[in-house]
GROMACS .gro file of C-alpha atoms in nm:
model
  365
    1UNK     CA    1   1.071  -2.002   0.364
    2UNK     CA    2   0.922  -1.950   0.731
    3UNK     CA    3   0.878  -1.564   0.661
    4UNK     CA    4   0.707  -1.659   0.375
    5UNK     CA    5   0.449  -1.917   0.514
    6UNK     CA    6   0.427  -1.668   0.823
    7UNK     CA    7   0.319  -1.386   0.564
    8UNK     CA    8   0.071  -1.610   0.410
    9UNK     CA    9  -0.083  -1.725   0.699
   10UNK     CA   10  -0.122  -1.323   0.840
   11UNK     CA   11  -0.261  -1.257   0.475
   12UNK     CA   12  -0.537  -1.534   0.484
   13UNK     CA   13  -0.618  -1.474   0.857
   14UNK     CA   14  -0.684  -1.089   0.716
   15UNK     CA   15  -0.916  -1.245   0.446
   16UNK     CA   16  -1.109  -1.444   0.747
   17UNK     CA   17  -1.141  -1.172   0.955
   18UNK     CA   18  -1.302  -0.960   0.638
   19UNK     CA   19  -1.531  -1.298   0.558
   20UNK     CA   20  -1.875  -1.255   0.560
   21UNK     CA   21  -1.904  -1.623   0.644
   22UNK     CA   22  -1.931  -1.624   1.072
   23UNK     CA   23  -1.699  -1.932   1.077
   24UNK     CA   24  -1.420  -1.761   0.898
   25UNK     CA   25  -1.457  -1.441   1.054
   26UNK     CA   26  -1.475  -1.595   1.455
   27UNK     CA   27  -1.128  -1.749   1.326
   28UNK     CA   28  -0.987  -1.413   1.175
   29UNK     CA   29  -1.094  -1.274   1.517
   30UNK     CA   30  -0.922  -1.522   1.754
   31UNK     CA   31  -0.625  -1.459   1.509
   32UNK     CA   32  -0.651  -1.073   1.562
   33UNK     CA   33  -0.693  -1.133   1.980
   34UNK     CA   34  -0.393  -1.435   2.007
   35UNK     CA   35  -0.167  -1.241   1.842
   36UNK     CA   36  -0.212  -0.931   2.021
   37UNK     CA   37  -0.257  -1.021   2.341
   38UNK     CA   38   0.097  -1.221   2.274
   39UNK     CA   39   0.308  -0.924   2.151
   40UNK     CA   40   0.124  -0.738   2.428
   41UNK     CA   41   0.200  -0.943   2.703
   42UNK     CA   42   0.551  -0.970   2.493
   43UNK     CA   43   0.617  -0.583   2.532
   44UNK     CA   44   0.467  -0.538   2.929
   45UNK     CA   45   0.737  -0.314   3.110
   46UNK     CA   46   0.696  -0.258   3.501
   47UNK     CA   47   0.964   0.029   3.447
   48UNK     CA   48   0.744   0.171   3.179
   49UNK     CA   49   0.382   0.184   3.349
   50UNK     CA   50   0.552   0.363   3.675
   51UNK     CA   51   0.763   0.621   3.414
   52UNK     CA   52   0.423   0.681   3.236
   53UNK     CA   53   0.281   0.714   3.620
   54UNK     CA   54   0.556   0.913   3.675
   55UNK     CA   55   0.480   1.126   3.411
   56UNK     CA   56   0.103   1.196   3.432
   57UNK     CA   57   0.061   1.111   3.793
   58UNK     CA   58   0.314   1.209   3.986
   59UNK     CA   59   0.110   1.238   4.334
   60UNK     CA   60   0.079   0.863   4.285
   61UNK     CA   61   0.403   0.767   4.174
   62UNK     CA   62   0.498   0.535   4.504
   63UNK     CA   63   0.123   0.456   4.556
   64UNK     CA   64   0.142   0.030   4.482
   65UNK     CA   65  -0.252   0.011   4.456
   66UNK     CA   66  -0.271   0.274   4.154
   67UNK     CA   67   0.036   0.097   4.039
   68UNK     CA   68  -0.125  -0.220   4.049
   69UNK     CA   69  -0.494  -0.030   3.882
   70UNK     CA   70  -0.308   0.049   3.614
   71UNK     CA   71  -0.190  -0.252   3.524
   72UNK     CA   72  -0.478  -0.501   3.572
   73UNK     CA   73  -0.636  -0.244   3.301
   74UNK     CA   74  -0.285  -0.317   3.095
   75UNK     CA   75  -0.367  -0.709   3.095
   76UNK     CA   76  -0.765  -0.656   3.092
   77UNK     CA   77  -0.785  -0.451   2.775
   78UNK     CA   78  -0.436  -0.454   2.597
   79UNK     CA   79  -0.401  -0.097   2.660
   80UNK     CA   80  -0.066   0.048   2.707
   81UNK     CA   81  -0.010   0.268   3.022
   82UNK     CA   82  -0.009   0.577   2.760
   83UNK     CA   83  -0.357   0.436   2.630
   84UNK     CA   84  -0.482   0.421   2.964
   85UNK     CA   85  -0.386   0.803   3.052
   86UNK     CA   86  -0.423   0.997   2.744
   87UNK     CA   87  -0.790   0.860   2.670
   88UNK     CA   88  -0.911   0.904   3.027
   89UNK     CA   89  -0.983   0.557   3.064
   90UNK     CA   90  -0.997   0.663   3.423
   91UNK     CA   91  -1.297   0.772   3.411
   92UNK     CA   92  -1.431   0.548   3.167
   93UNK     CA   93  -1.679   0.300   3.244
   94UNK     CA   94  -1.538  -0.096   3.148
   95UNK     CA   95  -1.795  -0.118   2.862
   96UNK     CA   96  -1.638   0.225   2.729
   97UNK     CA   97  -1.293   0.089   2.717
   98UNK     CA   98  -1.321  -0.233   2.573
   99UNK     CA   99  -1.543  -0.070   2.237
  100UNK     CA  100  -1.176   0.146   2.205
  101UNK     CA  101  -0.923   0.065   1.929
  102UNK     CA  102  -0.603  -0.021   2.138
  103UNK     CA  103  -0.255   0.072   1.930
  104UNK     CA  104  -0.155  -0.328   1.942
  105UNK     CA  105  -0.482  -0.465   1.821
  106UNK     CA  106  -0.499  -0.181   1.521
  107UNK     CA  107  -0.074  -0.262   1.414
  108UNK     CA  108  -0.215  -0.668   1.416
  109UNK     CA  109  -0.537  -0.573   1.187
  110UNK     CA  110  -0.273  -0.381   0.930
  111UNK     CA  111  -0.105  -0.640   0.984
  112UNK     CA  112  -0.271  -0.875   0.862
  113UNK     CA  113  -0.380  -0.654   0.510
  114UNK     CA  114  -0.085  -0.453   0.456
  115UNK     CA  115   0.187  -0.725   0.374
  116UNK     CA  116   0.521  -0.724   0.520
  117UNK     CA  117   0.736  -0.595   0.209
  118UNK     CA  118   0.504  -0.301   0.208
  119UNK     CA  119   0.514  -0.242   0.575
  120UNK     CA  120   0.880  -0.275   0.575
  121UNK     CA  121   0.908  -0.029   0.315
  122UNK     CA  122   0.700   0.237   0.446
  123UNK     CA  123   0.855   0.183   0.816
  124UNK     CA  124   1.186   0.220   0.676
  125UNK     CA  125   1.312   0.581   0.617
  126UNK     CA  126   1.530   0.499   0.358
  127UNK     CA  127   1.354   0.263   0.096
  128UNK     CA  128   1.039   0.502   0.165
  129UNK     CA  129   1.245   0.804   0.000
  130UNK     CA  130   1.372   0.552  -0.307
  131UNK     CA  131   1.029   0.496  -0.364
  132UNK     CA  132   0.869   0.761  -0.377
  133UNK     CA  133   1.186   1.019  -0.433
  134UNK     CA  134   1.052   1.245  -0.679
  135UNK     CA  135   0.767   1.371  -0.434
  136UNK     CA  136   0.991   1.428  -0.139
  137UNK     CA  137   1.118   1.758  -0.274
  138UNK     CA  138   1.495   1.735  -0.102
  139UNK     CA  139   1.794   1.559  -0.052
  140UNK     CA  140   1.821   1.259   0.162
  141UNK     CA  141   2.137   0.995   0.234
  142UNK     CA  142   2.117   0.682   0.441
  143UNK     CA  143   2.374   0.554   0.659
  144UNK     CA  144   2.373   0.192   0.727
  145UNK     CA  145   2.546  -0.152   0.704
  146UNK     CA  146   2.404  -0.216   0.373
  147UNK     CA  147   2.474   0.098   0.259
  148UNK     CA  148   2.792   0.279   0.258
  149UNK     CA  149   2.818   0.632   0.245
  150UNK     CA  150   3.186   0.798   0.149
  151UNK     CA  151   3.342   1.070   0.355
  152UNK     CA  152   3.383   1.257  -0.063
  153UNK     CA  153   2.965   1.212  -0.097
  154UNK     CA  154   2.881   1.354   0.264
  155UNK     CA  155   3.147   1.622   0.223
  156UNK     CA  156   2.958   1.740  -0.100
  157UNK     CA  157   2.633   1.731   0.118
  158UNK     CA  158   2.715   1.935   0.374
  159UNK     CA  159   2.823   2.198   0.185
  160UNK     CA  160   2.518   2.254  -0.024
  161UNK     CA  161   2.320   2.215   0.348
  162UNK     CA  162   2.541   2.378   0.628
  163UNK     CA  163   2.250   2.261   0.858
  164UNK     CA  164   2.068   1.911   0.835
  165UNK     CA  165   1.838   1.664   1.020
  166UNK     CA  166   1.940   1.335   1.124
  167UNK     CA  167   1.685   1.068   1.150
  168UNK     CA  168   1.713   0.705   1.269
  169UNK     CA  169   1.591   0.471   1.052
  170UNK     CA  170   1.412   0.203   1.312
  171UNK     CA  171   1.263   0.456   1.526
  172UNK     CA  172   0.910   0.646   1.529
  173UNK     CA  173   0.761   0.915   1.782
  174UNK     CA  174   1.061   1.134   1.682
  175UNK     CA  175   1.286   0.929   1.919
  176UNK     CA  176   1.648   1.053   1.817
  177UNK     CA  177   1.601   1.305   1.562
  178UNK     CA  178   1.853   1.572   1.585
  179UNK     CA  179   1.910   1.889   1.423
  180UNK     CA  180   2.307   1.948   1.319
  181UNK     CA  181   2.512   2.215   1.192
  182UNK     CA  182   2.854   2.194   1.001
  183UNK     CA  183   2.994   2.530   1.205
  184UNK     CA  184   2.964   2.300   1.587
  185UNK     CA  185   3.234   2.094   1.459
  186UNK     CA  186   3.620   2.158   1.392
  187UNK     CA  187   3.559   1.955   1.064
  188UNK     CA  188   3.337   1.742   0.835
  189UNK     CA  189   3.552   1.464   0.945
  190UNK     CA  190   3.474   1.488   1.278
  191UNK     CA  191   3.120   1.546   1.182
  192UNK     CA  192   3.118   1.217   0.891
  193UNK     CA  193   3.206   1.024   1.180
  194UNK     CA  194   2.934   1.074   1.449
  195UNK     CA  195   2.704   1.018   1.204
  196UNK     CA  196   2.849   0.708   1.106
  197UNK     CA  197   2.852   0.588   1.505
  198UNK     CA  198   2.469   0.630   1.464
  199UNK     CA  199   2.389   0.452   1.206
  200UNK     CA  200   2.123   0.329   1.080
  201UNK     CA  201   2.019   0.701   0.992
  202UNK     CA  202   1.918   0.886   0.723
  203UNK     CA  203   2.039   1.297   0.720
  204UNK     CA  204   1.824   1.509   0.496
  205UNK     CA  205   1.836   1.860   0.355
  206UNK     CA  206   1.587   2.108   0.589
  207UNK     CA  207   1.261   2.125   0.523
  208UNK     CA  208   1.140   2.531   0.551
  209UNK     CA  209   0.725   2.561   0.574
  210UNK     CA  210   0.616   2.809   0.399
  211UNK     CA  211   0.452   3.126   0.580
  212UNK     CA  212   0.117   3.025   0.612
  213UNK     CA  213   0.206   2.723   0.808
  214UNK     CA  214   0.474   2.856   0.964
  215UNK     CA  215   0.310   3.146   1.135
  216UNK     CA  216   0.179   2.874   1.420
  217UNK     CA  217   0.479   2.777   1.502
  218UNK     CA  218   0.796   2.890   1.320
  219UNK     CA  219   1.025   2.699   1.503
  220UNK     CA  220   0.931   2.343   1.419
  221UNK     CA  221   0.851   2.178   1.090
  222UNK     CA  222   0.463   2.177   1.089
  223UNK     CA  223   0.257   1.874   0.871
  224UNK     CA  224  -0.065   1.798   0.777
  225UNK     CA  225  -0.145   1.363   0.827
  226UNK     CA  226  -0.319   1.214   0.630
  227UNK     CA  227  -0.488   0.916   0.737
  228UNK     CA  228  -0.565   0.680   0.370
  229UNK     CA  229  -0.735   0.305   0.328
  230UNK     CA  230  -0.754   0.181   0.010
  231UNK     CA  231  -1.053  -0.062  -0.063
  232UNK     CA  232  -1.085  -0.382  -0.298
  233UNK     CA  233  -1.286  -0.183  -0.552
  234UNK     CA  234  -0.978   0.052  -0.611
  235UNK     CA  235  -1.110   0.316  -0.443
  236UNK     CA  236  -0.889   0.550  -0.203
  237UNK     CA  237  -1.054   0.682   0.089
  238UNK     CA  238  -0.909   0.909   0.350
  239UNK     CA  239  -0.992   0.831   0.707
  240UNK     CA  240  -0.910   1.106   0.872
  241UNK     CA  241  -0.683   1.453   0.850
  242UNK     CA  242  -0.507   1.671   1.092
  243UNK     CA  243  -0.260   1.964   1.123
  244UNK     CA  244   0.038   1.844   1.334
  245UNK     CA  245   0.197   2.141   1.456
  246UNK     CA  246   0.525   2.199   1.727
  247UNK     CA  247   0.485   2.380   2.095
  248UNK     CA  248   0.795   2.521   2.286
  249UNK     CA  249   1.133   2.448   2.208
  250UNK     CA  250   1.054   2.153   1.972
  251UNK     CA  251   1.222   2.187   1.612
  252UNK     CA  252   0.951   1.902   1.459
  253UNK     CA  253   0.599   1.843   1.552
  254UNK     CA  254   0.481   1.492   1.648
  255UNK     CA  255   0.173   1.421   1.811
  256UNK     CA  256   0.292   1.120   2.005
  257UNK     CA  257   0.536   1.346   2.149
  258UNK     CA  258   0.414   1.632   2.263
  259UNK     CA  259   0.264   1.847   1.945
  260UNK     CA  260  -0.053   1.979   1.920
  261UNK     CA  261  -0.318   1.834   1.683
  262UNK     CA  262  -0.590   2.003   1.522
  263UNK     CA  263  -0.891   1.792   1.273
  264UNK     CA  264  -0.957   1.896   0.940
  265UNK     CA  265  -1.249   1.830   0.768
  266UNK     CA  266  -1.144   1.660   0.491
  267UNK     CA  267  -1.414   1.789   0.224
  268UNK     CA  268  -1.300   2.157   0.292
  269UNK     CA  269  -0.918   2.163   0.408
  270UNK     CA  270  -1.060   2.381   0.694
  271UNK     CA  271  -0.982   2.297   1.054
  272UNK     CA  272  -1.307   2.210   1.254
  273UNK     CA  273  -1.203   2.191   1.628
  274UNK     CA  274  -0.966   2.229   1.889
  275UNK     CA  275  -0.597   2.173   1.901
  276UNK     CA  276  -0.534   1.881   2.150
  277UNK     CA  277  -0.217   1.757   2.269
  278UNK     CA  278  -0.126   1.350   2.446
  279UNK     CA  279  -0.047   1.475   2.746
  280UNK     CA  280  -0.388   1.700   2.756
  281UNK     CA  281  -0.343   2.035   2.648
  282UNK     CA  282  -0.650   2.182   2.473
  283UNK     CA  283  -0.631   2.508   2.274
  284UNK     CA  284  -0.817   2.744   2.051
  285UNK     CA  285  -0.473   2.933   2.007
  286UNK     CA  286  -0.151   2.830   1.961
  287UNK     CA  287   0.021   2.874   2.333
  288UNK     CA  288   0.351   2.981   2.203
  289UNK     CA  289   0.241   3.252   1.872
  290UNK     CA  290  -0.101   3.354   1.951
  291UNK     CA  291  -0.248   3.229   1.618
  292UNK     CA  292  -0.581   3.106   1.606
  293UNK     CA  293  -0.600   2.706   1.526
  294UNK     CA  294  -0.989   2.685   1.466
  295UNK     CA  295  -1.141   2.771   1.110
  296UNK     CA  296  -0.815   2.750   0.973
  297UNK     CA  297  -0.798   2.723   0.591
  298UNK     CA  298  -0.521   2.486   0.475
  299UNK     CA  299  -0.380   2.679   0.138
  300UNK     CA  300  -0.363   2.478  -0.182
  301UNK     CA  301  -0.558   2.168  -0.041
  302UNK     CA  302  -0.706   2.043  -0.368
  303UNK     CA  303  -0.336   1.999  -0.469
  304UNK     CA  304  -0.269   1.770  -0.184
  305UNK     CA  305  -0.546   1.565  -0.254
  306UNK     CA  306  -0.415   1.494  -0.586
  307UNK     CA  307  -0.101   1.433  -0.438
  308UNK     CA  308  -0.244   1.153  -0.223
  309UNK     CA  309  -0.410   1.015  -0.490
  310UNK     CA  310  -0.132   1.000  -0.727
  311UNK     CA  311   0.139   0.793  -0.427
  312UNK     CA  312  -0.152   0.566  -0.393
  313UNK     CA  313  -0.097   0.444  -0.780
  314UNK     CA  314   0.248   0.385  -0.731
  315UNK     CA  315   0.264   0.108  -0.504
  316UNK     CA  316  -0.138  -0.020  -0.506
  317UNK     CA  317  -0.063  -0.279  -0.236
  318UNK     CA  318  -0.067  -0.017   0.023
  319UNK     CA  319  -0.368  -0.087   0.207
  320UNK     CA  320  -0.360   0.136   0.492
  321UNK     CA  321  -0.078   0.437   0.541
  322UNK     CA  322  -0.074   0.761   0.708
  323UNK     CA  323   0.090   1.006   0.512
  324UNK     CA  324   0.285   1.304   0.693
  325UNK     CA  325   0.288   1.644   0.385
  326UNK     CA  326   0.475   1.952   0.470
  327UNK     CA  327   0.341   2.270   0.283
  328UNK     CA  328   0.650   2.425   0.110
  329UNK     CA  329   0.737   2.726  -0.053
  330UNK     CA  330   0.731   2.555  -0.351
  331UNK     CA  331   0.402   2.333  -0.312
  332UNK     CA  332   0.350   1.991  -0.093
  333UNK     CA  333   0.583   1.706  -0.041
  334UNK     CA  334   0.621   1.400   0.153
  335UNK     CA  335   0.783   1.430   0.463
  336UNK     CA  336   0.778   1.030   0.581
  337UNK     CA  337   0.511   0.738   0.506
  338UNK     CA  338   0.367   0.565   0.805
  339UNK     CA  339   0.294   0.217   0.766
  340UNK     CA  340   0.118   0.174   1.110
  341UNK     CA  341  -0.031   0.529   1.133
  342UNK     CA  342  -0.150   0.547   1.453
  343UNK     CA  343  -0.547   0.601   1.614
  344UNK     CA  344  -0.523   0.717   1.935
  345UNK     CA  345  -0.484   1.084   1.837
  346UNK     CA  346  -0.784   1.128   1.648
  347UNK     CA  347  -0.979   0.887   2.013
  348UNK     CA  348  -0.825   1.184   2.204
  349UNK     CA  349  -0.963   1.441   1.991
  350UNK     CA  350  -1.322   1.284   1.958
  351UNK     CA  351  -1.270   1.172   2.374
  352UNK     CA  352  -1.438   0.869   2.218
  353UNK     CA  353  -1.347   0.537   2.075
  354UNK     CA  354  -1.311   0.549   1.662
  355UNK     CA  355  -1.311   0.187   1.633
  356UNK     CA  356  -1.669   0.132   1.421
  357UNK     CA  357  -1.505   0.411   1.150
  358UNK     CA  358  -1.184   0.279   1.132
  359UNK     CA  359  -1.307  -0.103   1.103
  360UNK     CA  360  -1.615   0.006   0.894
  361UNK     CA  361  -1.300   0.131   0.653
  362UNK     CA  362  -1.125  -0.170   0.713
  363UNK     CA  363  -1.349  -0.431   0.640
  364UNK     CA  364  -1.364  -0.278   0.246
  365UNK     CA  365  -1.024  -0.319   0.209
   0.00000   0.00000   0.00000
């Protein structure tokens, strides 16, 4: 009963904040600001503004004014100590800043349009797959309390995919995937139950690019995002695109940690810019292969817009949802559905804020 009054009450803030009427919208807004300026002040870490310090200021890491810089900007503009490295807000003047869209303010604003049941699905691995199953193009099992997995069903896994990847099921960023291969253990029992002592998980069949995208980085799984809103008239619009593709030793690529991004112009499938990377990194060419990242021509991308186009008619109620494709051997498929698809990337890549495109988006939904 309180979940449901809570989920009407985000819904028909999310109306106010769309209103054209000012009184409605000023109250949508001081919904948008309470809320995440609570779950901000709610999630405020000392240990995690000196790591990030740490990290991409080490000269500074024992210096207690910078320490103390870095947070008043934390407090002043909901920015997370990321958010306040990886878009230079360093060097930003105050009035730059405050026209960004912060990561907690844009995961209130879907929020309050994307209902909880869809955000729930999309955020969890599992239900994601049994959704939308037929266009993942592999085998996937979940581990968890609710479900239970026998040692006779994992055993017949494994040996139609020696080699898997094991993902949890609550996490994003790539936190905890691993990589695991039947021949490092003694036995599938042994095996069976360390993935059991890590549940919730899901392990799925490997994914294998197919040359064109693999030739940046063979290594890792490379993906294109896809960035979609869809508006009250029906209409689907993508936002944004970009090829995420893996650097060094990393078997996956993920922007938010550590893989290099490149922009695609959505009209043409062709990359138009630089490769960037969180931590800074800019590149015409891949660092690790040599391969050129600008001008690139993403192969078969008419089919992929179709293939966005089509998931958005199976569950309409998705507002707002970044969509991660891998490019196959055998044609497109979903690798996971992101329910709070994140901004910052494409801020990096423009080294400006994105929030008048992305609310100019959201206000039609």
């Amino acid at each position: 009963m309180v979940e449901k009054i809570y989920e009407s009450f985000l819904l028909s803030a999310g109306r106010c904040f769309k209103s054209s009427n000012k009184l409605a919208h000023y109250y949508g807004k001081t919904v948008v600001f309470i809320l995440s300026y609570a779950f901000h002040i709610k999630h405020y870490s000392k240990a995690d503004i000196l790591e990030e310090i740490r990290l991409r200021a080490p000269e500074k890491s024992k210096d207690k004014k910078y320490f103390r810089k870095v947070q008043r900007a934390y407090f002043k503009y909901r920015c997370s100590a990321r958010e306040y490295f990886v878009c230079g807000f360093e060097d930003k003047t105050p009035e730059e800043i405050k026209s960004y869209l912060m990561n907690i303010e844009k995961i209130v604003l879907i929020t309050l349009i994307n209902n909880r049941k869809v955000i729930k699905t999309l955020n969890a691995k599992e239900k994601c797959y049994t959704l939308f199953k037929p266009f993942y193009g592999r085998e996937i099992i979940s581990f968890s309390d609710n479900v239970s997995v026998s040692k006779e069903r994992f055993s017949d896994f494994v040996k139609k995919h020696n080699a898997f990847i094991c993902k949890p099921s609550n996490l994003s960023l790539a936190r905890g995937i691993q990589k695991y291969n039947i021949i490092d253990f003694s036995s599938i029992g042994g095996l069976y139950n360390e993935i059991l002592s890590k549940k919730p998980v899901i392990i799925e069949e490997l994914i294998y690019n197919d040359k064109s995208f693999s030739m940046f980085h063979e290594r890792s799984l490379n993906i294109v995002r896809i960035v979609v809103f869809r508006l009250r008239t029906g209409e689907i619009k993508i936002q944004r695109a970009y090829m995420g593709i893996g650097i060094g030793n990393k078997d996956y690529a993920n922007t938010g940690a550590g893989s290099i991004a490149v922009p695609i112009n959505i009209n043409t499938g062709k990359t138009c810019g630089r490769g960037f990377t969180q931590d800074g990194g800019v590149y015409d060419v891949h660092p690790d292969s040599g391969v050129k990242l600008t001008d690139y021509q993403v192969e078969r991308w008419y089919e992929l817009m179709e293939l966005v186009h089509k998931l958005s008619t199976i569950m309409p109620e998705i507002k707002y949802v970044g969509w991660d494709f891998a490019l196959t051997p055998k044609g497109w498929i979903i690798v996971e559905g992101n329910g709070n698809a994140g901004q910052t990337i494409h801020q990096i890549m423009d080294s400006k804020s994105v929030y008048k495109e992305f609310l100019n988006l959201y206000m039609q939904t």
